[in-house]
mmCIF file of C-alpha atoms in Angstrom:
data_model
loop_
_atom_site.group_PDB
_atom_site.id
_atom_site.type_symbol
_atom_site.label_atom_id
_atom_site.label_comp_id
_atom_site.label_asym_id
_atom_site.label_seq_id
_atom_site.Cartn_x
_atom_site.Cartn_y
_atom_site.Cartn_z
ATOM 1 C CA MET A 1374 -0.138 -0.042 0.230
ATOM 2 C CA ASP A 1375 1.523 3.466 -0.429
ATOM 3 C CA GLY A 1376 1.192 6.559 1.937
ATOM 4 C CA LYS A 1377 -1.577 8.087 -0.029
ATOM 5 C CA GLY A 1378 -3.734 4.994 0.169
ATOM 6 C CA LEU A 1379 -2.671 4.165 4.215
ATOM 7 C CA SER A 1380 -3.213 7.981 4.719
ATOM 8 C CA HIS A 1381 -7.159 7.120 3.548
ATOM 9 C CA ARG A 1382 -6.965 3.747 5.056
ATOM 10 C CA VAL A 1383 -6.366 5.567 8.596
ATOM 11 C CA GLY A 1384 -8.655 8.020 7.714
ATOM 12 C CA ILE A 1385 -11.414 6.234 7.627
ATOM 13 C CA GLU A 1386 -10.364 3.826 10.481
ATOM 14 C CA LYS A 1387 -10.483 6.821 12.486
ATOM 15 C CA VAL A 1388 -14.601 8.707 11.808
ATOM 16 C CA ILE A 1389 -15.099 5.411 11.859
ATOM 17 C CA TYR A 1390 -14.387 6.201 15.663
ATOM 18 C CA TYR A 1391 -15.015 8.328 16.200
ATOM 19 C CA LEU A 1392 -18.230 7.868 15.060
ATOM 20 C CA SER A 1393 -18.711 4.808 16.480
ATOM 21 C CA ARG A 1394 -17.642 6.482 20.358
ATOM 22 C CA PHE A 1395 -19.895 9.180 19.166
ATOM 23 C CA ILE A 1396 -22.942 6.451 18.811
ATOM 24 C CA ILE A 1397 -21.929 4.537 22.673
ATOM 25 C CA GLY A 1398 -21.760 7.700 23.959
ATOM 26 C CA LEU A 1399 -24.752 8.292 23.506
ATOM 27 C CA ILE A 1400 -26.845 5.516 23.780
ATOM 28 C CA PHE A 1401 -25.326 5.760 27.719
ATOM 29 C CA LEU A 1402 -26.071 9.186 27.801
ATOM 30 C CA TYR A 1403 -29.459 8.408 26.435
ATOM 31 C CA ALA A 1404 -30.290 4.891 28.905
ATOM 32 C CA SER A 1405 -29.828 7.195 32.035
ATOM 33 C CA TRP A 1406 -31.652 9.853 32.091
ATOM 34 C CA HIS A 1407 -34.759 8.115 33.236
ATOM 35 C CA LYS A 1408 -32.694 5.885 35.736
ATOM 36 C CA ILE A 1409 -31.394 8.670 37.570
ATOM 37 C CA VAL A 1410 -34.753 11.044 36.992
ATOM 38 C CA HIS A 1411 -36.747 8.017 38.572
ATOM 39 C CA PRO A 1412 -34.672 5.861 41.256
ATOM 40 C CA HIS A 1413 -37.547 3.976 42.674
ATOM 41 C CA GLU A 1414 -38.146 2.250 39.290
ATOM 42 C CA PHE A 1415 -35.549 1.156 38.203
ATOM 43 C CA ALA A 1416 -34.801 -0.496 41.499
ATOM 44 C CA LYS A 1417 -37.720 -3.130 40.932
ATOM 45 C CA VAL A 1418 -36.740 -3.272 37.371
ATOM 46 C CA ILE A 1419 -33.036 -4.303 38.157
ATOM 47 C CA TYR A 1420 -34.587 -7.121 41.155
ATOM 48 C CA ASN A 1421 -36.909 -7.691 38.725
ATOM 49 C CA TYR A 1422 -33.722 -9.551 37.648
ATOM 50 C CA LYS A 1423 -33.670 -11.587 40.262
ATOM 51 C CA ILE A 1424 -29.813 -11.811 40.554
ATOM 52 C CA PHE A 1425 -29.709 -9.619 43.298
ATOM 53 C CA HIS A 1426 -31.677 -10.909 45.943
ATOM 54 C CA SER A 1427 -30.380 -7.729 48.780
ATOM 55 C CA LYS A 1428 -32.721 -5.231 48.881
ATOM 56 C CA GLU A 1429 -29.392 -2.320 49.887
ATOM 57 C CA VAL A 1430 -27.930 -4.337 47.047
ATOM 58 C CA VAL A 1431 -30.507 -2.920 44.516
ATOM 59 C CA ASN A 1432 -30.965 -0.070 45.535
ATOM 60 C CA GLY A 1433 -27.227 0.208 45.497
ATOM 61 C CA ILE A 1434 -27.038 -0.618 41.939
ATOM 62 C CA ALA A 1435 -30.066 1.933 41.240
ATOM 63 C CA ILE A 1436 -28.255 4.664 42.561
ATOM 64 C CA PHE A 1437 -25.064 3.962 40.961
ATOM 65 C CA LEU A 1438 -24.993 2.015 37.600
ATOM 66 C CA PRO A 1439 -26.492 5.193 36.152
ATOM 67 C CA TRP A 1440 -24.659 7.622 36.756
ATOM 68 C CA LEU A 1441 -21.784 4.912 35.597
ATOM 69 C CA GLU A 1442 -23.100 5.039 32.425
ATOM 70 C CA PHE A 1443 -24.107 8.694 32.712
ATOM 71 C CA TYR A 1444 -19.776 9.555 32.766
ATOM 72 C CA THR A 1445 -18.837 6.593 30.058
ATOM 73 C CA GLY A 1446 -21.074 8.908 27.634
ATOM 74 C CA VAL A 1447 -20.185 11.969 28.287
ATOM 75 C CA PHE A 1448 -16.939 11.292 28.245
ATOM 76 C CA LEU A 1449 -17.288 9.028 25.290
ATOM 77 C CA ILE A 1450 -18.616 12.074 23.462
ATOM 78 C CA ILE A 1451 -15.454 14.771 24.278
ATOM 79 C CA GLY A 1452 -13.269 12.949 24.416
ATOM 80 C CA VAL A 1453 -12.277 12.787 28.072
ATOM 81 C CA PHE A 1454 -11.151 9.561 29.165
ATOM 82 C CA GLU A 1455 -11.492 7.778 26.325
ATOM 83 C CA ARG A 1456 -9.539 4.490 27.521
ATOM 84 C CA GLY A 1457 -11.668 4.953 30.973
ATOM 85 C CA SER A 1458 -14.452 4.854 29.021
ATOM 86 C CA SER A 1459 -13.823 2.824 26.255
ATOM 87 C CA LEU A 1460 -13.381 0.389 29.364
ATOM 88 C CA SER A 1461 -16.070 1.722 31.109
ATOM 89 C CA ALA A 1462 -18.462 0.835 28.464
ATOM 90 C CA PHE A 1463 -17.153 -2.650 27.097
ATOM 91 C CA ILE A 1464 -17.002 -3.811 31.315
ATOM 92 C CA LEU A 1465 -21.888 -2.353 31.205
ATOM 93 C CA PHE A 1466 -21.818 -4.340 27.688
ATOM 94 C CA LEU A 1467 -20.719 -7.617 29.071
ATOM 95 C CA ALA A 1468 -22.758 -7.097 32.020
ATOM 96 C CA PHE A 1469 -26.558 -6.748 30.545
ATOM 97 C CA ILE A 1470 -24.900 -9.111 27.757
ATOM 98 C CA PHE A 1471 -24.711 -11.289 31.002
ATOM 99 C CA ALA A 1472 -27.742 -10.373 32.565
ATOM 100 C CA ILE A 1473 -30.064 -10.949 29.399
ATOM 101 C CA LEU A 1474 -28.850 -14.126 29.462
ATOM 102 C CA TYR A 1475 -29.590 -15.195 32.932
ATOM 103 C CA THR A 1476 -32.851 -13.745 32.826
ATOM 104 C CA ILE A 1477 -34.068 -16.114 29.013
ATOM 105 C CA TYR A 1478 -32.094 -19.309 30.621
ATOM 106 C CA MET A 1479 -34.097 -18.662 33.908
ATOM 107 C CA GLY A 1480 -37.589 -18.476 31.953
ATOM 108 C CA ILE A 1481 -37.943 -14.244 33.663
ATOM 109 C CA ASP A 1482 -40.327 -12.485 32.599
ATOM 110 C CA THR A 1483 -39.459 -8.938 33.448
ATOM 111 C CA ASN A 1484 -38.658 -5.860 31.720
ATOM 112 C CA CYS A 1485 -35.150 -5.002 30.210
ATOM 113 C CA GLY A 1486 -35.265 -0.637 31.673
ATOM 114 C CA CYS A 1487 -32.891 0.448 29.567
ATOM 115 C CA PHE A 1488 -34.342 3.497 27.361
ATOM 116 C CA ASN A 1489 -37.433 3.208 29.643
ATOM 117 C CA PHE A 1490 -39.668 1.567 32.252
ATOM 118 C CA SER A 1491 -42.725 0.893 30.034
ATOM 119 C CA GLU A 1492 -44.065 -3.042 29.357
ATOM 120 C CA SER A 1493 -43.053 -3.529 25.631
ATOM 121 C CA SER A 1494 -39.590 -3.292 25.977
ATOM 122 C CA LYS A 1495 -38.664 -7.031 27.006
ATOM 123 C CA VAL A 1496 -35.733 -9.038 28.166
ATOM 124 C CA GLY A 1497 -35.703 -11.504 25.033
ATOM 125 C CA LEU A 1498 -33.494 -12.355 21.720
ATOM 126 C CA PRO A 1499 -33.639 -9.344 20.116
ATOM 127 C CA LEU A 1500 -32.483 -7.342 23.242
ATOM 128 C CA LEU A 1501 -29.561 -9.723 23.200
ATOM 129 C CA LEU A 1502 -28.558 -9.124 19.195
ATOM 130 C CA ARG A 1503 -28.906 -5.178 19.848
ATOM 131 C CA ASP A 1504 -26.403 -6.202 22.445
ATOM 132 C CA ILE A 1505 -23.734 -7.995 21.804
ATOM 133 C CA LEU A 1506 -24.229 -5.128 18.200
ATOM 134 C CA PHE A 1507 -23.225 -2.791 20.776
ATOM 135 C CA LEU A 1508 -20.704 -5.071 22.319
ATOM 136 C CA LEU A 1509 -19.255 -5.518 18.911
ATOM 137 C CA LEU A 1510 -18.612 -1.380 18.393
ATOM 138 C CA THR A 1511 -17.407 -0.182 22.281
ATOM 139 C CA SER A 1512 -14.955 -3.553 21.450
ATOM 140 C CA TYR A 1513 -13.824 -1.745 17.923
ATOM 141 C CA VAL A 1514 -12.953 1.817 20.719
ATOM 142 C CA VAL A 1515 -10.655 -0.164 23.054
ATOM 143 C CA PHE A 1516 -9.557 -1.855 19.991
ATOM 144 C CA TYR A 1517 -9.280 2.221 18.879
ATOM 145 C CA SER A 1518 -7.998 4.547 21.622
ATOM 146 C CA PHE A 1519 -5.500 1.655 23.238
ATOM 147 C CA ARG A 1520 -3.236 1.422 19.796
ATOM 148 C CA LYS A 1521 -4.371 5.507 19.482
ATOM 149 C CA LYS A 1522 -2.535 6.370 22.618
ATOM 150 C CA ARG A 1523 0.676 3.647 22.671
ATOM 151 C CA MET B 899 -2.359 -1.244 29.913
ATOM 152 C CA LYS B 900 -2.797 1.045 33.128
ATOM 153 C CA ARG B 901 -4.067 3.964 31.796
ATOM 154 C CA PHE B 902 -7.048 1.916 31.134
ATOM 155 C CA PHE B 903 -6.900 0.485 34.357
ATOM 156 C CA TRP B 904 -7.032 3.484 36.684
ATOM 157 C CA GLU B 905 -9.436 6.043 34.141
ATOM 158 C CA PHE B 906 -11.352 3.091 35.252
ATOM 159 C CA LEU B 907 -11.386 3.500 38.409
ATOM 160 C CA PHE B 908 -12.121 6.971 38.289
ATOM 161 C CA ILE B 909 -14.623 6.470 36.448
ATOM 162 C CA VAL B 910 -16.138 4.753 38.379
ATOM 163 C CA PHE B 911 -15.005 6.550 42.086
ATOM 164 C CA ILE B 912 -16.106 10.039 40.818
ATOM 165 C CA SER B 913 -20.153 8.103 39.538
ATOM 166 C CA ILE B 914 -20.918 6.998 42.827
ATOM 167 C CA PHE B 915 -19.766 9.575 44.454
ATOM 168 C CA THR B 916 -21.872 11.679 42.180
ATOM 169 C CA GLY B 917 -24.530 9.045 42.431
ATOM 170 C CA MET B 918 -24.775 9.181 46.529
ATOM 171 C CA ILE B 919 -24.624 13.240 46.556
ATOM 172 C CA PHE B 920 -27.438 12.938 43.706
ATOM 173 C CA ASN B 921 -29.780 10.029 45.908
ATOM 174 C CA THR B 922 -28.967 13.017 49.141
ATOM 175 C CA PHE B 923 -31.035 15.581 48.277
ATOM 176 C CA TYR B 924 -32.780 14.322 45.487
ATOM 177 C CA LEU B 925 -36.550 14.249 46.900
ATOM 178 C CA GLU B 926 -36.868 11.297 44.703
ATOM 179 C CA GLY B 927 -33.899 9.441 46.614
ATOM 180 C CA ILE B 928 -33.918 6.093 47.028
ATOM 181 C CA ASN B 929 -34.035 5.040 51.753
ATOM 182 C CA LEU B 930 -30.807 2.637 50.961
ATOM 183 C CA LYS B 931 -31.649 0.535 53.728
ATOM 184 C CA LYS B 932 -35.711 0.684 53.723
ATOM 185 C CA PHE B 933 -36.921 0.858 50.780
ATOM 186 C CA ASN B 934 -38.289 -2.943 49.209
ATOM 187 C CA PRO B 935 -37.837 -2.674 45.770
ATOM 188 C CA ALA B 936 -40.124 -6.181 45.084
ATOM 189 C CA PRO B 937 -42.986 -5.969 43.449
ATOM 190 C CA ASN B 938 -45.532 -5.318 46.522
ATOM 191 C CA ILE B 939 -48.301 -8.318 44.977
ATOM 192 C CA LYS B 940 -51.055 -7.470 46.904
ATOM 193 C CA LYS B 941 -51.173 -4.316 46.499
ATOM 194 C CA GLU B 942 -50.811 -4.380 43.330
ATOM 195 C CA ALA B 943 -52.882 -7.102 42.838
ATOM 196 C CA LYS B 944 -55.901 -5.417 44.993
ATOM 197 C CA GLY B 945 -55.819 -2.138 42.652
ATOM 198 C CA LEU B 946 -57.011 -5.420 38.896
ATOM 199 C CA ASN B 947 -59.667 -6.429 41.942
ATOM 200 C CA ILE B 948 -58.396 -9.217 42.009
ATOM 201 C CA PRO B 949 -58.300 -11.377 45.892
ATOM 202 C CA VAL B 950 -55.204 -12.406 46.850
ATOM 203 C CA LEU B 951 -55.241 -15.776 48.815
ATOM 204 C CA ASN B 952 -52.615 -17.477 51.105
ATOM 205 C CA LEU B 953 -51.786 -21.143 51.358
ATOM 206 C CA THR B 954 -54.732 -21.822 54.138
ATOM 207 C CA GLY B 955 -57.378 -20.292 50.646
ATOM 208 C CA ALA B 956 -54.871 -22.003 48.348
ATOM 209 C CA LYS B 957 -55.829 -25.395 49.535
ATOM 210 C CA GLU B 958 -59.257 -24.623 50.328
ATOM 211 C CA LYS B 959 -59.606 -24.051 46.631
ATOM 212 C CA PHE B 960 -57.810 -27.139 45.446
ATOM 213 C CA ASP B 961 -59.994 -29.279 47.571
ATOM 214 C CA ARG B 962 -62.402 -28.024 46.055
ATOM 215 C CA GLY B 963 -61.184 -28.542 42.856
ATOM 216 C CA ALA B 964 -60.199 -25.433 41.737
ATOM 217 C CA ILE B 965 -58.053 -25.429 37.711
ATOM 218 C CA PHE B 966 -54.576 -23.866 39.354
ATOM 219 C CA ILE B 967 -52.117 -21.878 36.870
ATOM 220 C CA ASP B 968 -48.430 -21.543 37.148
ATOM 221 C CA ALA B 969 -47.202 -18.926 35.550
ATOM 222 C CA ARG B 970 -43.189 -19.620 35.019
ATOM 223 C CA SER B 971 -41.994 -21.028 32.084
ATOM 224 C CA ASN B 972 -42.295 -23.488 30.999
ATOM 225 C CA GLU B 973 -39.502 -25.172 31.857
ATOM 226 C CA GLU B 974 -39.586 -25.800 35.738
ATOM 227 C CA PHE B 975 -43.336 -26.041 35.419
ATOM 228 C CA LYS B 976 -41.691 -29.223 33.795
ATOM 229 C CA LYS B 977 -39.517 -29.636 36.997
ATOM 230 C CA GLY B 978 -42.513 -29.882 39.574
ATOM 231 C CA ARG B 979 -45.686 -27.828 40.681
ATOM 232 C CA ILE B 980 -48.636 -28.181 41.844
ATOM 233 C CA LYS B 981 -50.709 -30.730 41.217
ATOM 234 C CA PHE B 982 -52.989 -30.752 38.006
ATOM 235 C CA SER B 983 -51.516 -27.589 37.305
ATOM 236 C CA PHE B 984 -51.788 -25.791 33.879
ATOM 237 C CA ASN B 985 -48.854 -23.958 32.289
ATOM 238 C CA ILE B 986 -49.527 -20.562 31.011
ATOM 239 C CA PRO B 987 -45.964 -18.890 31.780
ATOM 240 C CA SER B 988 -45.925 -15.141 31.291
ATOM 241 C CA GLY B 989 -44.500 -12.972 28.575
ATOM 242 C CA ASN B 990 -45.542 -16.299 26.138
ATOM 243 C CA GLU B 991 -49.565 -15.815 27.254
ATOM 244 C CA GLU B 992 -51.675 -15.853 24.246
ATOM 245 C CA LYS B 993 -50.017 -19.061 22.597
ATOM 246 C CA PHE B 994 -50.518 -21.319 25.790
ATOM 247 C CA TRP B 995 -54.235 -19.706 26.584
ATOM 248 C CA GLU B 996 -55.074 -21.406 22.995
ATOM 249 C CA GLU B 997 -54.699 -25.124 24.833
ATOM 250 C CA PHE B 998 -55.665 -23.868 28.387
ATOM 251 C CA SER B 999 -58.942 -21.753 26.821
ATOM 252 C CA GLN B 1000 -60.411 -25.415 25.053
ATOM 253 C CA PHE B 1001 -60.325 -26.844 28.051
ATOM 254 C CA CYS B 1002 -61.564 -23.765 29.872
ATOM 255 C CA PRO B 1003 -63.296 -21.016 28.016
ATOM 256 C CA PRO B 1004 -63.454 -17.033 28.667
ATOM 257 C CA GLY B 1005 -66.392 -16.565 30.553
ATOM 258 C CA SER B 1006 -66.438 -19.795 31.896
ATOM 259 C CA ASN B 1007 -67.156 -19.780 35.775
ATOM 260 C CA GLU B 1008 -64.279 -22.069 37.213
ATOM 261 C CA GLU B 1009 -62.439 -20.602 39.714
ATOM 262 C CA ILE B 1010 -59.541 -20.419 38.845
ATOM 263 C CA VAL B 1011 -56.081 -19.496 40.703
ATOM 264 C CA VAL B 1012 -52.696 -18.059 39.946
ATOM 265 C CA TYR B 1013 -49.594 -18.293 41.321
ATOM 266 C CA CYS B 1014 -46.398 -18.055 40.642
ATOM 267 C CA ASP B 1015 -42.248 -18.547 42.768
ATOM 268 C CA GLY B 1016 -43.625 -17.315 46.285
ATOM 269 C CA LYS B 1017 -43.672 -13.766 47.599
ATOM 270 C CA ASP B 1018 -41.932 -11.596 45.416
ATOM 271 C CA CYS B 1019 -41.991 -12.948 41.192
ATOM 272 C CA HIS B 1020 -44.802 -10.357 39.483
ATOM 273 C CA ALA B 1021 -45.959 -13.750 36.606
ATOM 274 C CA SER B 1022 -48.492 -14.507 38.534
ATOM 275 C CA LEU B 1023 -50.506 -11.223 38.270
ATOM 276 C CA ASN B 1024 -49.535 -11.337 34.674
ATOM 277 C CA VAL B 1025 -51.009 -13.560 33.906
ATOM 278 C CA ALA B 1026 -54.200 -12.939 36.461
ATOM 279 C CA LYS B 1027 -54.851 -10.191 35.450
ATOM 280 C CA PHE B 1028 -54.423 -12.033 31.517
ATOM 281 C CA LEU B 1029 -57.664 -14.265 32.375
ATOM 282 C CA LYS B 1030 -59.839 -11.425 33.936
ATOM 283 C CA ASP B 1031 -59.041 -9.837 30.137
ATOM 284 C CA LYS B 1032 -60.042 -12.462 28.153
ATOM 285 C CA GLY B 1033 -63.604 -12.535 30.652
ATOM 286 C CA TYR B 1034 -62.353 -14.988 33.398
ATOM 287 C CA LYS B 1035 -64.272 -14.020 36.203
ATOM 288 C CA LYS B 1036 -63.613 -15.577 39.475
ATOM 289 C CA VAL B 1037 -59.650 -15.512 39.137
ATOM 290 C CA TYR B 1038 -56.994 -15.215 42.206
ATOM 291 C CA ILE B 1039 -53.896 -14.924 43.145
ATOM 292 C CA PHE B 1040 -51.765 -17.428 45.365
ATOM 293 C CA THR B 1041 -49.028 -14.963 46.810
ATOM 294 C CA GLY B 1042 -46.805 -18.522 48.423
ATOM 295 C CA GLY B 1043 -46.587 -19.839 45.502
ATOM 296 C CA TRP B 1044 -44.808 -22.905 44.449
ATOM 297 C CA ASN B 1045 -42.306 -22.072 47.163
ATOM 298 C CA GLU B 1046 -45.129 -22.143 50.450
ATOM 299 C CA TRP B 1047 -46.593 -24.784 48.353
ATOM 300 C CA MET B 1048 -43.991 -27.589 48.895
ATOM 301 C CA GLU B 1049 -42.731 -26.940 51.895
ATOM 302 C CA LYS B 1050 -45.793 -26.758 53.404
ATOM 303 C CA GLY B 1051 -45.730 -31.196 51.419
ATOM 304 C CA TYR B 1052 -48.823 -30.133 49.867
ATOM 305 C CA PRO B 1053 -49.580 -32.675 46.056
ATOM 306 C CA ILE B 1054 -46.751 -32.234 43.501
ATOM 307 C CA GLU B 1055 -46.143 -33.202 40.390
ATOM 308 C CA TRP B 1056 -43.583 -33.834 37.988
ATOM 309 C CA GLU B 1057 -42.091 -34.887 34.181
#
């Protein structure tokens, strides 16, 4: 590949990286809002996944998790702590996928609570596929931000 | 690699910090120790006008020949259920109801008792509401569910 071709490829990779970072950032920012405003509802949703049984743990997660999503989203969008925020997004998506798989395996009927608390957003295969897609996008961001700053 | 880790830890730390501060001053904040996120089935059932049964009440209905509906998943149903129960899993009501409706059509005067795992599960409420909407008149929820029934040693079956 000549110098021009290489710089063209690097340019495309850069655009994909910024676009992916921005999309994931927006997803987290949007997802965090209703959870921050309605912590009681969010605690009920977490409880319904039946992964945690202690109410203190469930309440603690309901207080902390929306803010982790919020800061992850903000930092990904503005490009501060790129590595940390991309790692955070990666871990969050992994955790979500685990929760969905657990729910499907146990046959638990619950709402996702991802972007709203409506009855229509049930946990199931479409949700799993969506989160896997998000995880793949995040993997690219983690990989690129690691390579970029090395 | 280290930088990844420290930046991530910093984000976790400020998230915990902001969450705690926000929760303290937010009017709708959660009381960490007092708030119970488990569904309050009795309260919700009352709102939907569905009577709730305890273990004694459920056993009386069972002895009188009431129909029992297991609202848990089909896998759980196969592993063990209250004797003579039908399965209408929450989230998959329409599909399983079709078979049930041939045995007990809507508008029937049969007493129907819906249960799931126990006090913290929401599935029985969803299915009871579904059956009420379909036109069944005498629908009850047994809140103790499978756990209480089994612990007491009442009749069960499995596949």
